[in-house]
CSV table of C-alpha atoms in Angstrom, one decimal:
chain,number,residue,atom,x,y,z
A,237,UNK,CA,91.7,17.9,106.5
A,238,UNK,CA,95.0,16.6,107.8
A,239,UNK,CA,98.3,18.2,107.2
A,240,UNK,CA,99.3,15.6,104.6
A,241,UNK,CA,96.1,16.3,102.6
A,242,UNK,CA,96.6,20.0,102.9
A,243,UNK,CA,100.2,19.6,101.6
A,244,UNK,CA,99.0,17.5,98.6
A,245,UNK,CA,96.4,20.2,97.8
A,246,UNK,CA,99.1,22.8,98.0
A,247,UNK,CA,101.1,20.8,95.5
A,248,UNK,CA,98.0,20.6,93.2
A,249,UNK,CA,97.7,24.3,93.6
A,250,UNK,CA,101.2,24.9,92.4
A,251,UNK,CA,100.7,22.5,89.5
A,252,UNK,CA,97.5,24.1,88.2
A,253,UNK,CA,98.8,27.7,88.7
A,254,UNK,CA,102.1,26.8,86.9
A,255,UNK,CA,100.2,25.3,84.0
A,256,UNK,CA,98.1,28.5,83.7
A,257,UNK,CA,101.3,30.6,83.8
A,258,UNK,CA,103.0,28.4,81.2
A,259,UNK,CA,100.1,28.7,78.8
A,260,UNK,CA,99.8,32.4,79.3
A,261,UNK,CA,103.5,32.9,78.4
A,262,UNK,CA,103.5,30.4,75.6
A,263,UNK,CA,100.2,31.5,74.0
A,264,UNK,CA,100.1,35.3,74.3
A,265,UNK,CA,97.6,35.4,71.4
A,266,UNK,CA,94.2,33.9,72.2
A,267,UNK,CA,92.0,32.6,69.4
A,268,UNK,CA,89.0,34.9,70.1
A,269,UNK,CA,91.4,37.9,70.0
A,270,UNK,CA,92.6,36.8,66.5
A,271,UNK,CA,89.0,36.5,65.3
A,272,UNK,CA,88.3,40.2,66.2
A,273,UNK,CA,91.5,42.0,65.6
A,274,UNK,CA,92.5,43.9,62.4
A,275,UNK,CA,95.3,42.6,60.2
A,276,UNK,CA,97.6,45.4,61.5
A,277,UNK,CA,96.9,44.6,65.1
A,278,UNK,CA,97.6,40.9,64.6
A,279,UNK,CA,100.8,41.6,62.8
A,280,UNK,CA,102.0,43.9,65.6
A,281,UNK,CA,101.0,41.3,68.2
A,282,UNK,CA,102.8,38.5,66.4
A,283,UNK,CA,105.8,40.6,65.7
A,284,UNK,CA,106.2,41.5,69.3
A,285,UNK,CA,106.1,37.9,70.6
A,286,UNK,CA,109.9,37.6,70.9
A,287,UNK,CA,110.1,40.8,72.9
A,288,UNK,CA,107.2,39.9,75.1
A,289,UNK,CA,108.7,36.5,76.0
A,290,UNK,CA,112.1,38.1,76.7
A,291,UNK,CA,110.4,40.6,79.0
A,292,UNK,CA,108.5,37.7,80.7
A,293,UNK,CA,111.7,35.8,81.3
A,294,UNK,CA,113.2,38.9,83.1
A,295,UNK,CA,110.0,39.4,85.1
A,296,UNK,CA,110.0,35.7,86.2
A,297,UNK,CA,113.5,35.8,87.5
A,298,UNK,CA,113.3,39.2,89.2
A,299,UNK,CA,110.0,38.2,91.0
A,300,UNK,CA,111.6,34.8,92.1
A,301,UNK,CA,114.7,36.6,93.4
A,302,UNK,CA,112.7,39.2,95.3
A,303,UNK,CA,110.3,36.6,96.7
A,304,UNK,CA,113.4,34.8,98.2
A,305,UNK,CA,113.7,37.6,100.7
A,306,UNK,CA,109.9,38.0,101.5
A,307,UNK,CA,107.8,36.2,104.0
A,308,UNK,CA,105.8,33.2,102.8
A,309,UNK,CA,102.6,35.1,103.5
A,310,UNK,CA,103.8,37.9,101.2
A,311,UNK,CA,104.9,35.4,98.5
A,312,UNK,CA,101.4,33.8,98.5
A,313,UNK,CA,99.8,37.3,98.3
A,314,UNK,CA,102.1,38.1,95.4
A,315,UNK,CA,101.0,34.9,93.5
A,316,UNK,CA,97.3,35.7,94.2
A,317,UNK,CA,97.8,39.3,92.9
A,318,UNK,CA,99.4,38.2,89.7
A,319,UNK,CA,96.8,35.5,89.2
A,320,UNK,CA,94.0,38.0,89.7
A,321,UNK,CA,95.7,40.4,87.3
A,322,UNK,CA,96.0,37.7,84.7
A,323,UNK,CA,92.3,36.8,85.0
A,324,UNK,CA,91.4,40.5,84.8
A,325,UNK,CA,93.4,41.0,81.6
A,326,UNK,CA,91.6,38.0,80.0
A,327,UNK,CA,88.2,39.4,81.0
A,328,UNK,CA,89.0,42.9,79.6
A,329,UNK,CA,90.6,41.5,76.4
A,330,UNK,CA,87.5,39.6,75.5
A,331,UNK,CA,85.7,42.8,74.6
A,332,UNK,CA,88.6,44.6,72.8
A,333,UNK,CA,89.2,44.9,69.0
A,334,UNK,CA,92.3,47.1,69.4
A,335,UNK,CA,95.4,47.3,71.7
A,336,UNK,CA,95.9,43.5,71.3
A,337,UNK,CA,99.7,43.9,71.2
A,338,UNK,CA,99.5,45.6,74.6
A,339,UNK,CA,97.5,42.7,76.1
A,340,UNK,CA,99.9,40.2,74.5
A,341,UNK,CA,102.7,41.9,76.6
A,342,UNK,CA,100.5,41.9,79.7
A,343,UNK,CA,99.7,38.2,79.3
A,344,UNK,CA,103.3,37.2,78.9
A,345,UNK,CA,104.8,39.4,81.6
A,346,UNK,CA,102.1,38.6,84.2
A,347,UNK,CA,102.4,34.9,83.4
A,348,UNK,CA,106.2,35.1,83.8
A,349,UNK,CA,105.9,37.0,87.1
A,350,UNK,CA,103.3,34.4,88.4
A,351,UNK,CA,105.7,31.6,87.5
A,352,UNK,CA,108.5,33.3,89.4
A,353,UNK,CA,106.4,33.6,92.6
A,354,UNK,CA,105.3,30.0,92.3
A,355,UNK,CA,109.0,28.9,92.0
A,356,UNK,CA,109.7,30.6,95.3
A,357,UNK,CA,106.6,28.9,96.9
A,358,UNK,CA,107.8,25.5,95.8
A,359,UNK,CA,111.2,26.0,97.2
A,360,UNK,CA,113.3,22.8,97.7
A,361,UNK,CA,110.4,20.6,98.7
A,362,UNK,CA,110.7,17.7,96.3
A,363,UNK,CA,107.0,17.0,95.8
A,364,UNK,CA,106.1,20.7,95.6
A,365,UNK,CA,108.9,21.3,93.0
A,366,UNK,CA,107.7,18.3,91.0
A,367,UNK,CA,104.2,19.7,90.9
A,368,UNK,CA,105.5,23.0,89.8
A,369,UNK,CA,107.6,21.5,87.0
A,370,UNK,CA,104.8,19.2,85.9
A,371,UNK,CA,102.4,22.1,85.5
A,372,UNK,CA,104.8,24.6,84.0
A,373,UNK,CA,106.3,22.1,81.5
A,374,UNK,CA,102.9,20.7,80.5
A,375,UNK,CA,101.5,24.2,79.9
A,376,UNK,CA,104.5,25.3,77.8
A,377,UNK,CA,104.6,22.1,75.8
A,378,UNK,CA,100.9,21.9,75.2
A,379,UNK,CA,100.8,25.6,74.2
A,380,UNK,CA,103.6,24.8,71.7
A,381,UNK,CA,102.3,21.5,70.3
A,382,UNK,CA,98.5,21.2,70.6
A,383,UNK,CA,96.5,23.2,68.1
A,384,UNK,CA,92.7,22.8,67.8
A,385,UNK,CA,91.4,22.0,64.4
A,386,UNK,CA,89.6,24.5,62.3
A,387,UNK,CA,86.3,22.6,62.8
A,388,UNK,CA,86.0,23.1,66.6
A,389,UNK,CA,82.6,21.4,66.7
A,390,UNK,CA,84.2,18.0,66.4
A,391,UNK,CA,86.4,18.6,69.4
A,392,UNK,CA,85.6,16.9,72.7
A,393,UNK,CA,84.0,19.6,75.0
A,394,UNK,CA,86.8,19.3,77.5
A,395,UNK,CA,89.5,19.7,74.8
A,396,UNK,CA,87.6,22.6,73.3
A,397,UNK,CA,87.3,24.3,76.7
A,398,UNK,CA,91.0,23.9,77.4
A,399,UNK,CA,92.5,24.8,74.0
A,400,UNK,CA,90.3,27.3,72.2
A,401,UNK,CA,91.2,30.1,74.6
A,402,UNK,CA,94.3,29.0,76.5
A,403,UNK,CA,94.4,29.5,79.4
A,404,UNK,CA,90.6,29.4,79.6
A,405,UNK,CA,88.9,31.8,82.0
A,406,UNK,CA,87.5,28.8,83.9
A,407,UNK,CA,91.0,27.4,84.5
A,408,UNK,CA,92.1,30.9,85.5
A,409,UNK,CA,89.3,31.1,88.1
A,410,UNK,CA,90.2,27.6,89.4
A,411,UNK,CA,93.8,28.5,89.8
A,412,UNK,CA,93.0,31.8,91.5
A,413,UNK,CA,90.7,30.0,93.9
A,414,UNK,CA,93.4,27.5,94.8
A,415,UNK,CA,95.9,30.3,95.3
A,416,UNK,CA,93.5,32.1,97.6
A,417,UNK,CA,93.2,29.0,99.6
A,418,UNK,CA,97.0,28.8,99.9
A,419,UNK,CA,97.1,32.4,101.0
A,420,UNK,CA,94.5,31.7,103.7
A,421,UNK,CA,96.4,28.6,104.9
A,422,UNK,CA,99.7,30.6,105.2
A,423,UNK,CA,98.1,33.8,106.5
A,424,UNK,CA,100.2,33.6,109.7
A,425,UNK,CA,103.4,32.3,108.1
A,426,UNK,CA,106.2,34.8,108.6
A,427,UNK,CA,109.1,32.5,107.6
A,428,UNK,CA,111.6,34.0,105.1
A,429,UNK,CA,113.2,31.6,102.6
A,430,UNK,CA,116.7,33.0,102.6
A,431,UNK,CA,118.5,35.9,104.3
A,432,UNK,CA,119.9,37.6,101.3
A,433,UNK,CA,118.8,38.4,97.7
A,434,UNK,CA,120.7,36.3,95.1
A,435,UNK,CA,121.7,38.5,92.2
A,436,UNK,CA,123.5,36.0,90.0
A,437,UNK,CA,120.3,34.7,88.4
A,438,UNK,CA,119.4,38.2,87.5
A,439,UNK,CA,122.7,38.7,85.7
A,440,UNK,CA,122.3,35.3,83.9
A,441,UNK,CA,118.8,36.2,82.7
A,442,UNK,CA,120.0,39.6,81.4
A,443,UNK,CA,122.7,37.8,79.4
A,444,UNK,CA,120.2,35.3,77.9
A,445,UNK,CA,117.5,37.9,77.2
A,446,UNK,CA,120.0,40.3,75.6
A,447,UNK,CA,121.4,37.5,73.4
A,448,UNK,CA,117.9,36.5,72.4
A,449,UNK,CA,117.0,40.0,71.3
A,450,UNK,CA,120.3,40.7,69.5
A,451,UNK,CA,120.1,37.3,67.8
A,452,UNK,CA,116.6,38.1,66.5
A,453,UNK,CA,117.8,41.4,65.1
A,454,UNK,CA,120.9,39.8,63.5
A,455,UNK,CA,118.9,37.2,61.7
A,456,UNK,CA,116.1,39.6,60.7
A,457,UNK,CA,117.9,40.7,57.5
A,458,UNK,CA,118.4,38.6,54.4
A,459,UNK,CA,121.8,40.0,53.3
A,460,UNK,CA,125.0,38.0,54.3
A,461,UNK,CA,122.7,35.2,55.3
A,462,UNK,CA,125.3,32.5,55.9
A,463,UNK,CA,127.4,34.9,58.1
A,464,UNK,CA,124.3,35.8,60.1
A,465,UNK,CA,123.4,32.2,60.8
A,466,UNK,CA,126.9,31.5,62.1
A,467,UNK,CA,126.9,34.6,64.2
A,468,UNK,CA,123.5,33.8,65.7
A,469,UNK,CA,124.6,30.3,66.5
A,470,UNK,CA,127.8,31.3,68.1
A,471,UNK,CA,126.0,34.0,70.1
A,472,UNK,CA,123.6,31.3,71.5
A,473,UNK,CA,126.4,29.1,72.7
A,474,UNK,CA,128.5,31.9,74.2
A,475,UNK,CA,125.5,33.4,76.0
A,476,UNK,CA,124.6,30.0,77.4
A,477,UNK,CA,128.2,29.5,78.6
A,478,UNK,CA,128.4,32.9,80.3
A,479,UNK,CA,125.0,32.4,81.9
A,480,UNK,CA,125.9,29.0,83.2
A,481,UNK,CA,129.2,30.2,84.7
A,482,UNK,CA,127.4,33.1,86.4
A,483,UNK,CA,125.2,30.8,88.3
A,484,UNK,CA,126.4,29.1,91.5
A,485,UNK,CA,127.3,25.4,91.9
A,486,UNK,CA,125.6,23.2,89.2
A,487,UNK,CA,122.7,25.6,88.6
A,488,UNK,CA,124.2,26.4,85.2
A,489,UNK,CA,123.9,22.8,84.1
A,490,UNK,CA,120.1,23.1,84.4
A,491,UNK,CA,120.0,26.3,82.4
A,492,UNK,CA,122.4,25.0,79.7
A,493,UNK,CA,120.3,21.8,79.3
A,494,UNK,CA,117.1,23.9,79.1
A,495,UNK,CA,118.6,25.9,76.3
A,496,UNK,CA,119.7,22.7,74.5
A,497,UNK,CA,116.2,21.3,74.9
A,498,UNK,CA,114.6,24.6,73.7
A,499,UNK,CA,116.8,24.5,70.6
A,500,UNK,CA,116.4,20.7,69.8
A,501,UNK,CA,112.9,20.2,71.0
A,502,UNK,CA,111.5,23.2,69.0
A,503,UNK,CA,111.9,21.3,65.6
A,504,UNK,CA,110.6,17.9,66.5
A,505,UNK,CA,107.0,17.2,65.6
A,506,UNK,CA,106.4,20.8,64.5
A,507,UNK,CA,103.0,19.9,62.9
A,508,UNK,CA,100.0,20.8,65.0
A,509,UNK,CA,98.9,17.9,67.3
A,510,UNK,CA,95.3,17.0,67.9
A,511,UNK,CA,93.5,17.9,71.1
A,512,UNK,CA,93.6,14.3,72.4
A,513,UNK,CA,97.4,14.6,72.5
A,514,UNK,CA,97.3,17.0,75.5
A,515,UNK,CA,96.9,14.3,78.3
A,516,UNK,CA,99.5,12.2,76.5
A,517,UNK,CA,102.0,15.1,76.8
A,518,UNK,CA,101.2,15.6,80.5
A,519,UNK,CA,101.9,11.9,81.2
A,520,UNK,CA,105.1,12.0,79.1
A,521,UNK,CA,106.4,15.0,81.2
A,522,UNK,CA,105.5,13.2,84.4
A,523,UNK,CA,107.4,10.1,83.3
A,524,UNK,CA,110.4,12.2,82.3
A,525,UNK,CA,110.4,14.1,85.7
A,526,UNK,CA,110.2,10.8,87.6
A,527,UNK,CA,113.0,9.2,85.6
A,528,UNK,CA,115.2,12.3,86.1
A,529,UNK,CA,114.7,12.4,89.8
A,530,UNK,CA,115.4,8.7,90.2
A,531,UNK,CA,118.3,8.5,87.7
A,532,UNK,CA,119.8,12.0,87.5
A,533,UNK,CA,122.4,11.7,84.7
A,534,UNK,CA,123.1,14.8,82.6
A,535,UNK,CA,125.5,12.7,80.6
A,536,UNK,CA,122.3,10.9,79.4
A,537,UNK,CA,120.1,13.9,79.2
A,538,UNK,CA,122.3,15.8,76.8
A,539,UNK,CA,122.8,13.1,74.2
A,540,UNK,CA,119.1,12.3,74.3
A,541,UNK,CA,118.3,16.0,73.6
A,542,UNK,CA,120.8,16.3,70.8
A,543,UNK,CA,119.4,13.1,69.2
A,544,UNK,CA,116.1,15.0,68.8
A,545,UNK,CA,117.8,17.5,66.6
A,546,UNK,CA,119.7,14.9,64.6
A,547,UNK,CA,116.5,12.8,64.1
A,548,UNK,CA,114.6,15.8,62.7
A,549,UNK,CA,117.5,16.9,60.5
A,550,UNK,CA,117.9,13.5,59.0
A,551,UNK,CA,114.2,13.1,58.3
A,552,UNK,CA,114.2,16.5,56.6
A,553,UNK,CA,110.8,17.2,55.1
A,554,UNK,CA,109.3,13.8,55.4
A,555,UNK,CA,105.5,13.8,55.7
A,556,UNK,CA,104.4,12.0,58.9
A,557,UNK,CA,101.1,10.7,60.1
A,558,UNK,CA,99.2,12.4,62.9
A,559,UNK,CA,100.1,9.5,65.3
A,560,UNK,CA,103.8,9.8,64.5
A,561,UNK,CA,103.7,13.6,65.1
A,562,UNK,CA,102.1,13.0,68.5
A,563,UNK,CA,104.7,10.3,69.3
A,564,UNK,CA,107.5,12.7,68.5
A,565,UNK,CA,105.9,15.4,70.7
A,566,UNK,CA,105.5,12.8,73.5
A,567,UNK,CA,109.2,11.7,73.3
A,568,UNK,CA,110.2,15.4,73.3
A,569,UNK,CA,108.1,16.1,76.4
A,570,UNK,CA,109.6,13.1,78.2
A,571,UNK,CA,113.1,14.2,77.4
A,572,UNK,CA,112.3,17.7,78.6
A,573,UNK,CA,110.9,16.4,81.8
A,574,UNK,CA,114.1,14.3,82.3
A,575,UNK,CA,116.3,17.3,81.8
A,576,UNK,CA,114.5,19.3,84.5
A,577,UNK,CA,114.3,16.3,86.8
A,578,UNK,CA,118.1,15.7,86.9
A,579,UNK,CA,119.2,18.9,88.6
A,580,UNK,CA,117.8,20.5,91.9
A,581,UNK,CA,119.2,24.1,91.7
A,582,UNK,CA,120.8,25.8,94.6
A,583,UNK,CA,119.1,29.1,93.9
A,584,UNK,CA,115.3,29.0,93.7
A,585,UNK,CA,115.1,31.5,90.9
A,586,UNK,CA,117.2,29.2,88.6
A,587,UNK,CA,114.2,27.0,87.9
A,588,UNK,CA,112.2,30.1,86.7
A,589,UNK,CA,115.1,31.0,84.5
A,590,UNK,CA,115.4,27.5,83.0
A,591,UNK,CA,111.7,27.3,82.4
A,592,UNK,CA,111.6,30.7,80.7
A,593,UNK,CA,114.3,29.7,78.2
A,594,UNK,CA,111.7,27.3,76.7
A,595,UNK,CA,109.3,30.0,75.6
A,596,UNK,CA,111.8,32.4,74.0
A,597,UNK,CA,112.0,31.9,70.2
A,598,UNK,CA,115.2,29.9,69.5
A,599,UNK,CA,117.7,30.6,66.9
A,600,UNK,CA,116.2,27.9,64.7
A,601,UNK,CA,112.7,29.4,65.0
A,602,UNK,CA,114.1,32.8,63.9
A,603,UNK,CA,116.0,31.2,60.9
A,604,UNK,CA,112.9,29.3,59.9
A,605,UNK,CA,110.4,32.2,60.1
A,606,UNK,CA,112.7,34.8,58.5
A,607,UNK,CA,114.0,32.7,55.7
A,608,UNK,CA,110.7,31.2,54.7
A,609,UNK,CA,108.4,34.2,54.8
A,610,UNK,CA,107.0,34.1,58.3
A,611,UNK,CA,108.5,37.3,59.5
A,612,UNK,CA,108.1,37.9,63.3
A,613,UNK,CA,106.6,34.6,64.1
A,614,UNK,CA,107.9,32.6,67.0
A,615,UNK,CA,108.1,28.9,67.0
A,616,UNK,CA,104.7,28.8,68.7
A,617,UNK,CA,103.1,30.2,65.5
A,618,UNK,CA,105.2,28.4,62.9
A,619,UNK,CA,103.7,24.9,62.4
A,620,UNK,CA,104.9,22.6,59.7
A,621,UNK,CA,108.4,22.2,58.2
A,622,UNK,CA,109.4,24.7,55.5
A,623,UNK,CA,110.0,23.6,51.9
A,624,UNK,CA,113.8,23.6,52.3
A,625,UNK,CA,114.5,22.8,56.0
A,626,UNK,CA,118.1,21.8,55.9
A,627,UNK,CA,119.3,25.2,57.2
A,628,UNK,CA,117.3,25.2,60.4
A,629,UNK,CA,117.6,21.4,60.8
A,630,UNK,CA,121.4,21.2,60.8
A,631,UNK,CA,121.8,24.6,62.6
A,632,UNK,CA,119.7,23.0,65.3
A,633,UNK,CA,122.2,20.1,65.6
A,634,UNK,CA,125.2,22.4,65.8
A,635,UNK,CA,123.7,24.7,68.4
A,636,UNK,CA,122.4,21.8,70.4
A,637,UNK,CA,125.8,20.1,70.5
A,638,UNK,CA,127.5,23.4,71.5
A,639,UNK,CA,125.0,24.1,74.4
A,640,UNK,CA,125.1,20.4,75.4
A,641,UNK,CA,128.8,20.6,75.6
A,642,UNK,CA,128.5,23.6,77.9
A,643,UNK,CA,126.2,21.7,80.2
A,644,UNK,CA,128.5,18.7,80.5
A,645,UNK,CA,131.6,21.0,80.9
A,646,UNK,CA,129.9,22.8,83.8
A,647,UNK,CA,128.8,19.5,85.3
A,648,UNK,CA,132.5,18.3,85.3
A,649,UNK,CA,134.0,21.5,86.5
A,650,UNK,CA,131.7,22.1,89.4
A,651,UNK,CA,131.0,19.3,91.9
A,652,UNK,CA,127.8,19.2,93.9
A,653,UNK,CA,129.7,20.5,97.0
A,654,UNK,CA,131.7,23.2,95.3
A,655,UNK,CA,129.8,25.9,97.3
A,656,UNK,CA,128.1,25.8,100.7
A,657,UNK,CA,124.4,25.2,100.6
A,658,UNK,CA,122.0,27.9,101.6
A,659,UNK,CA,120.0,27.5,104.7
A,660,UNK,CA,116.9,25.3,104.2
A,661,UNK,CA,113.6,27.0,103.9
A,662,UNK,CA,111.5,27.2,106.9
A,663,UNK,CA,108.7,25.4,105.1
A,664,UNK,CA,110.9,22.5,103.9
A,665,UNK,CA,110.7,20.3,106.9
A,666,UNK,CA,108.9,16.9,106.4
A,667,UNK,CA,105.1,17.1,106.3
A,668,UNK,CA,103.4,14.4,108.3
A,669,UNK,CA,101.1,12.2,106.4
A,670,UNK,CA,98.6,11.5,109.1
């Protein structure tokens, strides 16, 4: 196998492993677990989803930051270790009828840590980073949008295998095998990505995680509802602004756009999509990433993202056919891919931070679940618009405009050369194709 073929296989490894990590963080509740657990266990598991995803975001960024100062061999070993732990947790959880909430935390945290290690492995290599983003975004969006029907016998076998127990054990084993191959390939690689540990992404994720948890608690009560909605919305925008300013150069633009997309994209096509939509969403993400890399224009990405929120708020509670729901999800996936394709961050851990903002329950998800009787449910578990959706719909528009304005302001204030670039990774030199 030539060096070009080995590099392409490494890109495929990052893509598959990132998809597994994205599914593990987005879907911390597997369908077989739900079939065996008691009502109390399931309520505890669902109620802890916001806390689990917040902890996963912190784990992803911390692991990515620490991996920046480790040798490539050690980073590959770290990814293999987290992949093995994720596989083991799924094997053990298959036979449990209790402690499901604990394994929900394990799935989310280990998945986030795996994603952080993969971010360090991708580095600044354009093709490797594209593979990572394609896998991670596809896993997150499919985990949010695609829900198998109640009658699973009518699903295509491949769809049933991929969606009934996401991520499936077979997919985990494939990802683990590919990561093992990557470790063997880099067994003698002692290159270190950077010479110092970047701490600003850690401060940024602490701001966003703290704001997410405080926001959830603020909106948990029903009294003074209008004030709580305003306070939660303002908190989102201020936390996004602070996190964006903490990051170097234009890294904050990517995080602000990711928050904007998480808010706006979380309400479009909220009905469960059929299994055949999964490959459509993957293609949509790929198209968006390619367009963002070729035409990187945040001034286009932000209005496109805000338009998603406006579109859903105007349509209100309109009943839509299955094909239109899939079309809305595909457009959302393409815009998400475009947002992530427009900015190549200076710090490697910024990509992990931006990706993890997509899995944390947004302010709109909390408003929807609390106000309409779905206490504790994240947007992953709330499918279908509520009976009176004007509050979450127009709150989405306001928050998306605020976070989008933050992204454009940081883009204007900080030029691409506002800070010196870090030394290139030792593994970022061109790979020969023959």
